[in-house]
Structure formats: structure tokens, C-alpha cells
Coordinates of C-alpha atoms and ligand atoms in Angstrom, one line a residue:
X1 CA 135.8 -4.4 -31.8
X2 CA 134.0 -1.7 -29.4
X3 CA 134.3 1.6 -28.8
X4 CA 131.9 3.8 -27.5
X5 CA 129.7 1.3 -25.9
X6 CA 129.0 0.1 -29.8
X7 CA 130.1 -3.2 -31.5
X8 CA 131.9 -2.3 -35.1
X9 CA 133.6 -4.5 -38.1
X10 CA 136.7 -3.0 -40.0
X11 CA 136.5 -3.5 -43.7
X12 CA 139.1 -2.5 -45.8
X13 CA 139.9 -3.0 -49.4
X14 CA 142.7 -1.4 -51.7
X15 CA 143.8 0.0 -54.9
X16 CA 147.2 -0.5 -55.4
X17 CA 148.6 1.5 -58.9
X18 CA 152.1 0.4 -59.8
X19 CA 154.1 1.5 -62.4
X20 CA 155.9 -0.9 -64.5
X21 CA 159.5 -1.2 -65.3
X22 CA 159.2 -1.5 -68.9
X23 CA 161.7 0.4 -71.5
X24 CA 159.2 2.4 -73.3
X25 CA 155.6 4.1 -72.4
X26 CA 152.6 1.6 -72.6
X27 CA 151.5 2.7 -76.3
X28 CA 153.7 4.6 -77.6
X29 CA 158.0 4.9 -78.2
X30 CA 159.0 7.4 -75.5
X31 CA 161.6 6.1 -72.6
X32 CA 159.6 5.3 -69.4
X33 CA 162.0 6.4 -66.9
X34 CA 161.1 9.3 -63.6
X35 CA 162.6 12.9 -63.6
X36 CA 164.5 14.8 -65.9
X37 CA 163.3 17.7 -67.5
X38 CA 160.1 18.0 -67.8
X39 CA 158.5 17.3 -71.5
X40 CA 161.6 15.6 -73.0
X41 CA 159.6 12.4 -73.4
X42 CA 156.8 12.9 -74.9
X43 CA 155.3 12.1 -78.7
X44 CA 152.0 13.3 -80.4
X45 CA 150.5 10.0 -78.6
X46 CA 151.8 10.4 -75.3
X47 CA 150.5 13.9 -75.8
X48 CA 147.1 13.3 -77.1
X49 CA 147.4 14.7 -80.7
X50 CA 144.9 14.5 -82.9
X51 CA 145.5 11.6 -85.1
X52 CA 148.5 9.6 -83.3
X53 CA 147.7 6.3 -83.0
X54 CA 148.9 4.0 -80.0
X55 CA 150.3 0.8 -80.5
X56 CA 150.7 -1.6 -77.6
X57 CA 154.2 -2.6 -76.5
X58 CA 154.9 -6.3 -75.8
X59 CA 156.9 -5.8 -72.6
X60 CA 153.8 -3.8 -71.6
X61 CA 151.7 -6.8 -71.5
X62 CA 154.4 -9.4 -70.3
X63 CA 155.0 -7.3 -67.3
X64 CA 151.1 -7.4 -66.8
X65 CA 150.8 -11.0 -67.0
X66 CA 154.1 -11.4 -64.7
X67 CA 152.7 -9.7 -62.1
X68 CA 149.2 -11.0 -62.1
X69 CA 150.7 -14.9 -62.1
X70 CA 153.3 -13.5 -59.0
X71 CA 149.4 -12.1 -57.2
X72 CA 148.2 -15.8 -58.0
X73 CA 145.6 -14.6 -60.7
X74 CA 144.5 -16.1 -63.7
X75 CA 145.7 -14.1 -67.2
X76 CA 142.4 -14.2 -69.4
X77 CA 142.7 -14.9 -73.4
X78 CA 140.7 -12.4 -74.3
X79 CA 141.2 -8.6 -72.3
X80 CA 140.6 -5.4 -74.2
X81 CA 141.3 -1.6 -73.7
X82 CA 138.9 1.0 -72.9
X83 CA 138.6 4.8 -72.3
X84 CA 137.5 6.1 -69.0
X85 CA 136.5 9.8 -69.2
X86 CA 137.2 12.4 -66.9
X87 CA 138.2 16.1 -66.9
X88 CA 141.4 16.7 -65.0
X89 CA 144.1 18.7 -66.5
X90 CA 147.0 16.2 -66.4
X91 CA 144.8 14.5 -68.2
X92 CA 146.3 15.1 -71.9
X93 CA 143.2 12.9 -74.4
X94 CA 140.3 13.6 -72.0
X95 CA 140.6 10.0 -71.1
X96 CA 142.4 7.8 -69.3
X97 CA 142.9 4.1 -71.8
X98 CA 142.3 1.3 -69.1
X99 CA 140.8 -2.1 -68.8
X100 CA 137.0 -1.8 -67.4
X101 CA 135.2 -4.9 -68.0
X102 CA 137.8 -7.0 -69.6
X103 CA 141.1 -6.8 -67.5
X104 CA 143.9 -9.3 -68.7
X105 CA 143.9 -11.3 -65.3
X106 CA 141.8 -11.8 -62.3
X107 CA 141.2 -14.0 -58.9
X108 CA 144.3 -14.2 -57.2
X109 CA 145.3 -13.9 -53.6
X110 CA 148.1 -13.1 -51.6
X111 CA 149.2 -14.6 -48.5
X112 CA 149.9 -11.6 -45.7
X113 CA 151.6 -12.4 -42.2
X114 CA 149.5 -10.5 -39.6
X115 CA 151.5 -11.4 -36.4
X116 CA 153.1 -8.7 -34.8
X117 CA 157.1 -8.6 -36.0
X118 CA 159.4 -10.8 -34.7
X119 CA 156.8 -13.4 -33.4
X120 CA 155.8 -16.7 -34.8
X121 CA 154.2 -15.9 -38.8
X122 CA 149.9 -16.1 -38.8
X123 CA 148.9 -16.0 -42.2
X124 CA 145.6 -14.6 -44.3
X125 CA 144.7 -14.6 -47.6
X126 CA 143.9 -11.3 -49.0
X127 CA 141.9 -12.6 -52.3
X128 CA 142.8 -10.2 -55.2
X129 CA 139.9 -9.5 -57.8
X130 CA 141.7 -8.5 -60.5
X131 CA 144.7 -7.2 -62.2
X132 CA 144.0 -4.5 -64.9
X133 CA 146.5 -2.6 -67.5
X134 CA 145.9 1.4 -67.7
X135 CA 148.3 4.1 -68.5
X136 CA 149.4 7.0 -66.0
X137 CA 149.0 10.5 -66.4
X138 CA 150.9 13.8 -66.7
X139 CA 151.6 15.7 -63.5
X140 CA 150.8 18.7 -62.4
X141 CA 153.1 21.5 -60.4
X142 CA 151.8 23.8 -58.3
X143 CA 154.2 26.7 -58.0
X144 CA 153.6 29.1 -55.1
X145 CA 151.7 32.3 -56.8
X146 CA 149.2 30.5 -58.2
X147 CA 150.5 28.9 -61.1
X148 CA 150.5 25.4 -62.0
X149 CA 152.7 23.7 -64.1
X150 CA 151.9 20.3 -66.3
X151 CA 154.7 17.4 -66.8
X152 CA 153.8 15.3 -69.4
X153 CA 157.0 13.2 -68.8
X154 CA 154.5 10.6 -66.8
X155 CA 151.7 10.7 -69.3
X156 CA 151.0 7.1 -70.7
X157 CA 153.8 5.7 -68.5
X158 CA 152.2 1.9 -68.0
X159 CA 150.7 1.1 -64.9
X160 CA 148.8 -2.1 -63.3
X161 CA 146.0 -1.8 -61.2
X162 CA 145.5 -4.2 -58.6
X163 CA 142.2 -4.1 -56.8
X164 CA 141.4 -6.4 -53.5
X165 CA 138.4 -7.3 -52.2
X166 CA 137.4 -5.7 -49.0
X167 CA 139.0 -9.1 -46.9
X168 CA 141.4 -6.5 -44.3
X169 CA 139.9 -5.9 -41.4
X170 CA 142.2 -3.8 -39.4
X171 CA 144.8 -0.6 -40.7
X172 CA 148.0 -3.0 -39.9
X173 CA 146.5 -5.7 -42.0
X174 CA 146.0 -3.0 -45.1
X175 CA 150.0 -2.0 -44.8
X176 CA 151.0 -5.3 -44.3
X177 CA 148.7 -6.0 -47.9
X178 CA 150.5 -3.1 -49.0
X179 CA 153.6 -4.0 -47.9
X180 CA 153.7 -8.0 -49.2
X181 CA 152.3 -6.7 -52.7
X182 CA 155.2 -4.4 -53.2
X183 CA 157.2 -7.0 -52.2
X184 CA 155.9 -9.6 -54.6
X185 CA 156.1 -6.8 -57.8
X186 CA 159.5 -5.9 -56.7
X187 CA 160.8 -9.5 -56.5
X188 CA 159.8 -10.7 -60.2
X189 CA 161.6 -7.7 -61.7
X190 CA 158.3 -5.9 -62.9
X191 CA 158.7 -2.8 -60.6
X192 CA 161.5 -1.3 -58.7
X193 CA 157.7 0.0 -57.1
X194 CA 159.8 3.1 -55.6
X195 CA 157.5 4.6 -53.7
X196 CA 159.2 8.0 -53.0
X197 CA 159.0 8.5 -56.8
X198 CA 155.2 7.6 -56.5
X199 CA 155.6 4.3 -58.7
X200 CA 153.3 2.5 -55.9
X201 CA 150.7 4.3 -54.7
X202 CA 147.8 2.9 -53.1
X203 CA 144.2 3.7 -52.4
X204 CA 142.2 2.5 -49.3
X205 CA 138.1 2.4 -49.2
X206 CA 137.4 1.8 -45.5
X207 CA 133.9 1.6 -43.5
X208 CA 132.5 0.4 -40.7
X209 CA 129.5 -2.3 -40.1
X210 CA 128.1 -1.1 -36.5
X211 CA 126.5 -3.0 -34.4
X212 CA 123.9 -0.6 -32.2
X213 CA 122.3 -2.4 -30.0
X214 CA 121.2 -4.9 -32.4
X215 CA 120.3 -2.9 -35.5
X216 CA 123.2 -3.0 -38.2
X217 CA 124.3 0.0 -39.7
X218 CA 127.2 0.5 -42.5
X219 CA 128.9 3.6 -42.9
X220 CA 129.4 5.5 -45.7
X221 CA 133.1 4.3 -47.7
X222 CA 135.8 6.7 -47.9
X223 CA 138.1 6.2 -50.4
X224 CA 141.1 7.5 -49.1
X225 CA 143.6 8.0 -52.7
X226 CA 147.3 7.8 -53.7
X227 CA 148.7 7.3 -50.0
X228 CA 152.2 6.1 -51.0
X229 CA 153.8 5.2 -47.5
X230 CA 152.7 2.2 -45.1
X231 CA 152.9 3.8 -42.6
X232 CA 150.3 6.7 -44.5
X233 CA 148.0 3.6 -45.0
X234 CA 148.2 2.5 -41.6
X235 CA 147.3 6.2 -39.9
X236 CA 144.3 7.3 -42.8
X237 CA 143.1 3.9 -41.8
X238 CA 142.9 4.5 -38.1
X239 CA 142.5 8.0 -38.6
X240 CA 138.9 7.0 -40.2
X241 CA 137.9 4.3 -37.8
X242 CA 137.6 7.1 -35.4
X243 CA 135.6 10.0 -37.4
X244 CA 133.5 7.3 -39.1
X245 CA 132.7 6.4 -35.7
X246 CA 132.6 9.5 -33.9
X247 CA 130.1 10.7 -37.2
X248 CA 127.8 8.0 -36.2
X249 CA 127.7 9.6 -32.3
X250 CA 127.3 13.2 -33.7
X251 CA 123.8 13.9 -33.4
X252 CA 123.3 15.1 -36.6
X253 CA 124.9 12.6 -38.5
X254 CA 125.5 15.2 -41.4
X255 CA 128.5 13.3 -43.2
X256 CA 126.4 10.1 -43.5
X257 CA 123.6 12.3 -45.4
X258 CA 126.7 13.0 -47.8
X259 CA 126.2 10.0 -49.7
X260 CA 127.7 6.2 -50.3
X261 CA 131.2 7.2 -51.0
X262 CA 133.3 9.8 -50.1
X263 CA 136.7 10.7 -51.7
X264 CA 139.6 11.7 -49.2
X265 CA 143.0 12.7 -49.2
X266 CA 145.7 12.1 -46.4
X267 CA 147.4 15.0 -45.1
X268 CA 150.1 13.6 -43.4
X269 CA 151.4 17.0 -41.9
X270 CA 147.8 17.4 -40.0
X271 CA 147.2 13.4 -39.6
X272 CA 143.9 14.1 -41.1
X273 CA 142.0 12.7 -43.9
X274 CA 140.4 15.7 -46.0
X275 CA 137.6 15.6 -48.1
X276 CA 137.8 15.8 -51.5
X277 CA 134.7 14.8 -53.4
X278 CA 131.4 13.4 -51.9
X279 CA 129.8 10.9 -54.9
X280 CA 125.5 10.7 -54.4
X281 CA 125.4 9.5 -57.4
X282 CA 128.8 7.0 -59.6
X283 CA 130.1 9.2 -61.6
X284 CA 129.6 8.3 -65.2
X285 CA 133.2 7.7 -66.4
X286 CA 131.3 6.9 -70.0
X287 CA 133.3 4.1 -70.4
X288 CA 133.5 2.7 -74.0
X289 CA 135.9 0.1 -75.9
X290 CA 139.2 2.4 -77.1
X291 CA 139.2 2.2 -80.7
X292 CA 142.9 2.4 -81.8
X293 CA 143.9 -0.3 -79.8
X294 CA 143.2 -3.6 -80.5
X295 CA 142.2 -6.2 -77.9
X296 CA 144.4 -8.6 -76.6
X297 CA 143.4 -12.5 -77.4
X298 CA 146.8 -14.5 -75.9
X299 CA 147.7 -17.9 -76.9
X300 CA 148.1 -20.6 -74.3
X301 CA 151.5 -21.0 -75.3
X302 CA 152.7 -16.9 -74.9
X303 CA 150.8 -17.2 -71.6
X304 CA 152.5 -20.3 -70.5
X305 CA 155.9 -19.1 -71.6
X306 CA 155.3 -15.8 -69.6
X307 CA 154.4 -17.0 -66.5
X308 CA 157.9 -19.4 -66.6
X309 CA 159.4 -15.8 -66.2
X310 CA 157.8 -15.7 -62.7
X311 CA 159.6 -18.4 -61.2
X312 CA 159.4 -19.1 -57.2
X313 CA 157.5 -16.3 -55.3
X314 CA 158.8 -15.3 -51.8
X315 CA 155.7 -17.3 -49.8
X316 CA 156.4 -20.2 -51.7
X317 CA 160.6 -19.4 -50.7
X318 CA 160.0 -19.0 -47.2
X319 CA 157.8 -22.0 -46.5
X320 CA 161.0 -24.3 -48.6
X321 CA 163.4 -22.1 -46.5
X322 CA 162.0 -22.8 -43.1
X323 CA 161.7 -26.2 -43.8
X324 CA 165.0 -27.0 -45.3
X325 CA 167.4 -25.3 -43.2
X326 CA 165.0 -25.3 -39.9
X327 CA 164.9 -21.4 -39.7
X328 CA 162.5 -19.2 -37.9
X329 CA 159.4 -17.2 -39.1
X330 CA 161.0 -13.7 -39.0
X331 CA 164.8 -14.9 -40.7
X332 CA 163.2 -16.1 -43.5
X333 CA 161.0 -13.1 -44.3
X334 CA 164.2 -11.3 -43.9
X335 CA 166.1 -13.8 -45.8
X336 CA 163.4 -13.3 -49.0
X337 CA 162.3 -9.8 -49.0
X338 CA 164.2 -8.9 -51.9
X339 CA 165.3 -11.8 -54.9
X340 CA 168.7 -10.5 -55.0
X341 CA 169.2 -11.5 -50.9
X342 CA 166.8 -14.9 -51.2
X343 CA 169.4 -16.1 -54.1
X344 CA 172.4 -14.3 -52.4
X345 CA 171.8 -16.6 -49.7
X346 CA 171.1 -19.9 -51.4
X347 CA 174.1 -19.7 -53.1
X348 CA 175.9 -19.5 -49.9
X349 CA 174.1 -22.0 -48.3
X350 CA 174.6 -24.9 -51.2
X351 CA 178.1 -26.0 -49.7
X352 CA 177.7 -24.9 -46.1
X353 CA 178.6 -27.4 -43.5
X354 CA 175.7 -25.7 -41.5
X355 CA 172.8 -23.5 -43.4
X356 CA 171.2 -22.3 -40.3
X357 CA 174.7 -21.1 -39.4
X358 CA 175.2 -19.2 -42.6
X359 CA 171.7 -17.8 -42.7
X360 CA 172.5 -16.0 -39.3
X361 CA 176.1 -14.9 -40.4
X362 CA 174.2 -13.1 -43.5
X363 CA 171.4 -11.7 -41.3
X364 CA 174.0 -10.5 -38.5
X365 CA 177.2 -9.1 -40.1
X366 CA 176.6 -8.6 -44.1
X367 CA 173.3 -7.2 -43.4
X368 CA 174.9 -5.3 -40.8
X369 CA 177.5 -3.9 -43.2
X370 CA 175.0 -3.1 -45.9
X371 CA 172.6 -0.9 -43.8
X372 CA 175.6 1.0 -42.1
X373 CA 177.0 1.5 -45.7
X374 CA 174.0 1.7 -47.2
X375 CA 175.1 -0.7 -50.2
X376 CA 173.7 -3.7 -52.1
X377 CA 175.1 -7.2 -51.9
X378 CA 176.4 -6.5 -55.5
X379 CA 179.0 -3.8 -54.1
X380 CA 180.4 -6.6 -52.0
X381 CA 184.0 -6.9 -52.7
X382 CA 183.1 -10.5 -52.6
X383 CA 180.5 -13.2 -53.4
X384 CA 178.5 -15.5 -51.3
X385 CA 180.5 -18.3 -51.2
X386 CA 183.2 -16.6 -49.6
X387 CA 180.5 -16.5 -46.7
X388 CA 180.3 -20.4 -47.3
X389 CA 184.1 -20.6 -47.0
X390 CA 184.5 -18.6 -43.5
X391 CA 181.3 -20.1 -41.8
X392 CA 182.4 -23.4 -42.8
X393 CA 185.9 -22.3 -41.3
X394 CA 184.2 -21.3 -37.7
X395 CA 181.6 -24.7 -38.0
X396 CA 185.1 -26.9 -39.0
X397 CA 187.1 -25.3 -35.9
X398 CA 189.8 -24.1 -38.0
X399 CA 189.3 -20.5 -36.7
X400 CA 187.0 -19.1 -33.5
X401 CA 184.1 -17.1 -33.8
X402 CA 185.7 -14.1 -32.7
X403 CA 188.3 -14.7 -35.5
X404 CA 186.2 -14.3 -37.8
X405 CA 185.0 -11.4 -37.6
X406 CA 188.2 -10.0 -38.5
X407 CA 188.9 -12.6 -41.3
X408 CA 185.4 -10.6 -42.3
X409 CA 186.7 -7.4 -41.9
X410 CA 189.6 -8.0 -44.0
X411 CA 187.1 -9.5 -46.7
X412 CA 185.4 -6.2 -46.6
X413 CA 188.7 -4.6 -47.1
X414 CA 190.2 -6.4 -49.7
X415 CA 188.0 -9.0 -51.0
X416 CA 190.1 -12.0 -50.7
X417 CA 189.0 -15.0 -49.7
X418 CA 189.4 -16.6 -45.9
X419 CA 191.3 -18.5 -46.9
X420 CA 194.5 -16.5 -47.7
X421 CA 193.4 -14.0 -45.2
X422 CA 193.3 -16.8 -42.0
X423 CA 196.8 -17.8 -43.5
X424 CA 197.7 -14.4 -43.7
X425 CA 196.8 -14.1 -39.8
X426 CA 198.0 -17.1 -38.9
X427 CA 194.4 -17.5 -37.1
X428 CA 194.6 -21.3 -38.2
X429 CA 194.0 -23.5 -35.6
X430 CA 196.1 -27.2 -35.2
X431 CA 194.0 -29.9 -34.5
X432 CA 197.2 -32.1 -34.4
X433 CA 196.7 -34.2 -31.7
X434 CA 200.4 -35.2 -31.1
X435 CA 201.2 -31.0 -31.4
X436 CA 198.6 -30.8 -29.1
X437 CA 199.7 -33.5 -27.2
X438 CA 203.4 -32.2 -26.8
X439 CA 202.1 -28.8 -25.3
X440 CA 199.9 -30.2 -22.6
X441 CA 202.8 -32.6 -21.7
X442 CA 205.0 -29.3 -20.9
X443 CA 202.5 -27.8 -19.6
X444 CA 201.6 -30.2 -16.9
X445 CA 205.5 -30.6 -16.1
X446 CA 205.6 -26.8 -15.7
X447 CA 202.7 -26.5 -13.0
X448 CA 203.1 -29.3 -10.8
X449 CA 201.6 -28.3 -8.2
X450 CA 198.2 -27.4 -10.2
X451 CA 198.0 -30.7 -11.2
X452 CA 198.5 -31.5 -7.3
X453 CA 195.9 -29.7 -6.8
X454 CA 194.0 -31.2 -9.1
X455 CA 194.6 -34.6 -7.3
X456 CA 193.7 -32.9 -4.2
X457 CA 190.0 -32.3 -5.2
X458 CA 190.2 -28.2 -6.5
X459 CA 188.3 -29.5 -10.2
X460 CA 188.7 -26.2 -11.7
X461 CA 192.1 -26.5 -12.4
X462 CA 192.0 -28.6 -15.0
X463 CA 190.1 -25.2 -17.4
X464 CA 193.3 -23.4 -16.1
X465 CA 195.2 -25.7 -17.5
X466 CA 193.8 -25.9 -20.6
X467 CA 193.7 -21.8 -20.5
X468 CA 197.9 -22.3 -20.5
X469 CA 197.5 -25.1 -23.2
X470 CA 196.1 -22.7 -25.6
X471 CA 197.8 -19.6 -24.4
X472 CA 201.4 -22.0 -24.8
X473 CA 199.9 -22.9 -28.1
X474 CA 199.2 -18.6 -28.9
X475 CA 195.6 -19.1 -29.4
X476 CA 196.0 -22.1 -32.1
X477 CA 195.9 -25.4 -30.3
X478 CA 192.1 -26.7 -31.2
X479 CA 190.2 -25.5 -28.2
X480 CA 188.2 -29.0 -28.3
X481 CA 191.2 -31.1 -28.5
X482 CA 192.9 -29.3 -25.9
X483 CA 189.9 -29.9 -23.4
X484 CA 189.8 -33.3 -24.5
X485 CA 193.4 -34.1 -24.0
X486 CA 194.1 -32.1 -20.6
X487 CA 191.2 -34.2 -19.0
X488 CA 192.5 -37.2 -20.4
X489 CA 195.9 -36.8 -19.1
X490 CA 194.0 -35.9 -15.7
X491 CA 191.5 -38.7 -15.4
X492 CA 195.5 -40.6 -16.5
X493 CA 197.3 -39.5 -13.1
X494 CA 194.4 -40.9 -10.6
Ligands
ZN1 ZN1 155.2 9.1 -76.3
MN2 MN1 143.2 3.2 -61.9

């Protein structure tokens, strides 16, 4: 890329902290769960009391292996916990128990489509360098006056940590990473990753290599932290192209004298990133091993039986999708951006006379309905193979397309099946050729002189005719049939 006469390179690399789903806090009894009052679940370990002793919780670590198998990683045998120290007031021990040198899985990747939407899928690999287990912490509320409140509610709530290498090269690419991780977390049931609540939050480092002229120059990194929006990731990011770039063209080049790293938040109100630390030196985070907690060594067989749970992952879903029911790029990224839809959808395509037919009836109307009434599939009145039943009605000629819509307005209202309802309606269609058969015979004795016509050389006649066919027939002679057996009759009379 160039700007300002100068040749750059956009490297990006992320944080991602998501919280998992589990019933109870990472070491300790209290219910994991967001809001309520604050400090109604909290215990002398989830408070830091002197003397409480954590214990680790099993679905704690099955969540972490689940979703480093779903990021393609390897779970190690052997991980262990350790303390990273820090002063922050949220902060209840002092110390926030991670995993520094010995997380419990690493070296995975995840495939990310950077074509723009809607247009054919390009993929690339965003390799993921490891998966570690830490607990959150409390947080604090600032109250206008000048005093601060704490919540412990979040404190030793169990988090992953998923850290990239720096492989995105532009801001789109870091929300679609963003974007496809959230996606993959949400879709093996470790996360509901609810960003509004903060339970995915992710942290960007960004620089620049510049090329001047021929001599190389890398900009300081800023770590932008907790942006917890795509759309945040995708402004900070572009946001910093720019300053990083117009800091180089200041003459002084002040910020670059800062230091290696700078820390930044993202205001999104001023579309700004702001300075908040400047690191000359790493900070020393005194790591050490954490004492209470034992570390984990995991058999081959716990690990095996854990990453069964995991089960097919959406890349692996689209790429069977596209190629079994001849779907494009963006229908089956729609189709598999959440488990319940992907499986919603297969069951409805098992007995389908015509997948591809089904997929766009789901992707049209029921999607359709659930966005307008802002519903899951589960608050359906009915079930998927209802869908089968009323496509297969439309692909079978039983019913037109435009009767089915309200066959599937009526399923909407009372959730019974298409069957009763096109019975109900009378919307079947007869495909009895010798019903048929007998109303094109009156027909063509009623309008003589239209099939004169006919003779006569005026070949549009015969669609009028077959527009009083069906119109004799009120609306339920099979439309094919009908056109068959007018021209037959036709092509008969010469
Ligand atoms: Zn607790
Ligand atoms: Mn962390």
C-alpha cells in the first residue's frame, strides 16, 4: 500500500478474551452468570481472602480444550497455572492466575473469508499461537462525582485467551478474524461470546513496516485493548494506519521516541485511539508458577473424549454444504453462522425433493420472519420438516409458489402442517389428466373462434387458452399439464 509518496505493510495481530459459559467461576463455587446485583457472587476465593484455596473446575478445563480443538490447536498434556502481577484495583489477589509459559493448547489456525460480502469466498489462514486459561476480573464503576464503585460479581469468572500471530494485514481482515472466532466459540456451545455484556473483547497490536525510499523502518506497536465491536476493530485499526503514518511525516517524530509499544484505548464517540500507557521497558508482570493450583497433566483418553464434544466446525460445514447441495459462497456462510440454523437446515433438507430449493426458502422467508420478529428458530410454531413438506409441495406441483406463501403464513399462525393447511385452502392442484382433459375439451368448444384463430396463424392464443383452462379449473388444473394438453389438442386440429 502507499500513501504519502511512501510504500507501507499492515500487520495486525489480536487478543481475543472470551468468557466461558461454564456453571460455576474458574476456581472456585460461585454461579458464573452477567448482572445482578453487584457482590452476590462472590466467596473468600473469588475475593482473594487470605487463606481460600482455589480448586479448578472440570468444565473449566473442557470448555478450554473445546475451544482450542474448534481454533485447530493442539491441547498439551502437561499446562500449569501461573500469577501475573499487576496493581489495578479490580484486581482483588494482586494477581491475575493465568497460563504464561505452559498454556493448555497451542498452534492452530482459522480459516477467514476476506472477499468483500456477497461475492465469491477467498480464504486465509490466520495461524493461532496459542490458547491459554486465565480468570477475569472484578469491575469497576465510575459514578459521576468522583467515586468509583468495584463489582466483584466478574472476578475469577473463566476466560480463554486466544492470541494470533501478527498474519492480518489490513483492519477488514482483523474484524473478519474477529468475527469468524466468535463465530467458531459460539457454535461449539463454549460461549454465547455476547459482546454487549463484554464476554468477547478483543485487543489489536497494529504497526506499520515503511518503506522510504529504500530504507525500512517499523513503527512502534500500539496495542489498542478491550475493543468489543467489529466494527470498533475495524475503525482503531484504520484510525492507526493513519497517525502511525502521519507520526512518521511529523518532523519530529516524538511518538516514535515513546518507545516499542504503546497502549491505546478506542474512543468510539471521538473515533480516536487515546493513549494510555507508553512501555520503554516490558513491564515485569513477575510471573511465577501459582502455588494452590495444581498443574494440569491430561490423559490421551480425557483429551480424545473432549475433543468428540467439538464435532463439525462451520468451515468444515460449508465446504460439505456447498458441495452437496451446489450452494453459493455467501448462502452457506449464512446457512452455518450459528449451529442451531446449520442443523435447522439439514434436517430440512434430508427428505427434500430439492436441497438448493429448501436452503433458499430458509434464507428467504423463515429468516425473513425471524429478523422482523426478532425470534429464534426454536419459537417456531413448527419444525423444519414442515419446511421439507411445503417446498417439496411447490417442487411436486401440488401448489404454486405464490401459494405458498400463504400455506406459510398460516404455519406461522397456527403451526399445522401444509398439509392440512393446502387442504384446508383447497390450494391443491389436480394433475388428473382426464380432469384436465375434460376442461380443455369445453373450453375449446366454448371459444371457437380462438381456436380459429389459432388455425389462422395468431400463436398466442393457445396461452389464452390455457389462461381459461386454469381459470375454468379456479386456479387447480396443474399448470404444466394444462400447457401440455391445450397444445396437444392444437398441434391435433392442423
Ligand atoms: Zn467465588
Ligand atoms: Mn489476558
Amino acid at each position: 500500500m502507499s500513501k504519502n509518496g511512501l510504500d507501507y505493510e499492515v500487520i495486525i495481530g489480536c487478543e481475543i478474551h472470551c468468557q466461558l459459559g461454564t456453571k460455576t467461576k474458574a476456581f472456585c463455587s460461585c454461579e458464573n452468570r452477567y448482572g445482578g446485583m453487584p457482590n452476590t457472587r462472590v466467596c473468600p476465593v473469588c475475593l482473594g481472602l487470605p487463606g481460600a484455596m482455589p480448586s479448578v473446575g472440570q468444565e473449566y478445563i473442557e470448555f478450554g480444550i473445546r475451544s482450542g480443538v474448534a481454533l485447530g490447536c493442539g491441547v498439551n498434556s502437561f499446562s500449569k497455572f501461573d500469577r501475573k502481577h499487576y496493581f489495578y484495583p479490580d484486581l482483588v489477589k494482586g494477581y491475575q492466575v493465568t497460563q504464561f509459559d505452559n498454556p493448555i493448547c497451542k498452534d492452530g489456525k482459522v480459516e477467514i473469508n476476506i472477499a468483500p460480502h456477497g461475492e465469491k469466498a477467498v480464504f486465509k489462514n490466520i495461524r493461532i499461537e496459542r490458547v491459554h486459561l486465565e480468570e477475569d476480573v472484578g469491575k469497576s464503576l465510575h459514578i459521576e462525582g468522583g467515586h468509583s464503585y468495584i463489582d466483584y460479581n466478574r472476578s475469577g469468572v473463566p476466560l480463554i485467551e486466544i492470541v494470533s500471530y501478527p498474519d492480518m494485514s489490513t483492519p477488514e481482515e482483523a474484524a473478519r478474524y474477529m468475527q469468524t472466532v466468535r463465530e467458531i466459540l459460539r457454535f461449539v456451545g463454549v460461549s454465547d461470546a455476547n459482546m454487549e455484556e463484554g464476554a468477547f473483547r478483543c485487543d489489536a497490536n497494529i504497526n506499520l513496516k515503511i518503506n522510504d525510499n529504500g530504507k525500512q523502518f517499523i513503527t512502534p506497536i500500539s496495542e489498542i485493548k478491550n475493543m468489543n465491536s467489529f466494527k470498533a476493530v475495524r475503525d482503531a485499526c484504520t484510525y492507526e494506519i493513519k497517525r502511525q503514518l502521519e507520526e512518521y511525516n511529523s518532523p519530529d517524530r516524538k511518538a516514535f521516541a515513546r518507545g516499542y509499544k504503546n497502549t491505546m484505548g478506542w474512543d468510539d464517540q471521538s473515533g480516536k485511539t487515546v493513549v494510555q500507557r507508553t512501555k520503554t521497558v516490558m513491564i515485569d508482570y513477575r510471573f511465577m508458577p501459582e502455588p494452590d493450583v495444581k498443574p494440569l497433566r491430561l490423559s490421551d483418553g480425557f483429551i480424545a473424549q473432549v475433543s468428540d464434544t467439538v464435532g463439525e466446525l462451520p468451515a468444515d460445514k460449508r465446504r460439505r454444504f456447498k458441495k452437496d447441495f451446489n450452494l453459493s459462497d455467501f448462502d452457506v456462510e449464512t446457512l452455518t453462522s450459528e449451529r442451531a440454523l446449520a442443523e435447522w437446515f439439514e434436517e430440512a433438507a434430508k427428505n427434500a425433493s430439492d436441497p438448493k430449493k429448501t436452503a433458499n426458502w430458509i434464507l428467504a422467508e423463515v429468516l425473513a420472519v425471524l429478523n422482523e420478529k426478532n425470534i429464534g428458530l426454536s419459537d417456531l410454531p413448527f419444525g423444519a420438516t414442515h419446511i421439507t413438506e411445503l417446498v417439496n409441495s411447490i417442487d411436486l406441483g401440488k401448489i404454486t409458489g405464490k401459494q405458498a406463501k400463504t400455506v406459510f403464513a398460516e404455519m406461522l399462525k397456527s403451526g399445522d402442517n401444509p398439509e392440512s393447511i393446502i387442504k384446508k385452502f383447497g390450494f391443491e392442484q389436480i394433475s388428473d389428466i382426464g380432469f384436465i382433459e375434460g376442461i380443455v375439451d369445453i373450453v375449446f368448444a366454448e371459444n371457437e373462434s380462438a381456436v380459429e384463430d389459432w388455425k389462422n396463424g395468431k400463436t398466442n392464443v393457445a396461452g389464452w387458452l390455457m389462461g381459461q383452462v386454469m381459470k375454468k379449473s379456479q386456479g387447480k388444473a396443474n399448470p404444466a399439464e394444462a400447457t401440455k394438453l391445450v397444445n396437444q389438442k392444437l398441434k391435433a386440429l392442423c
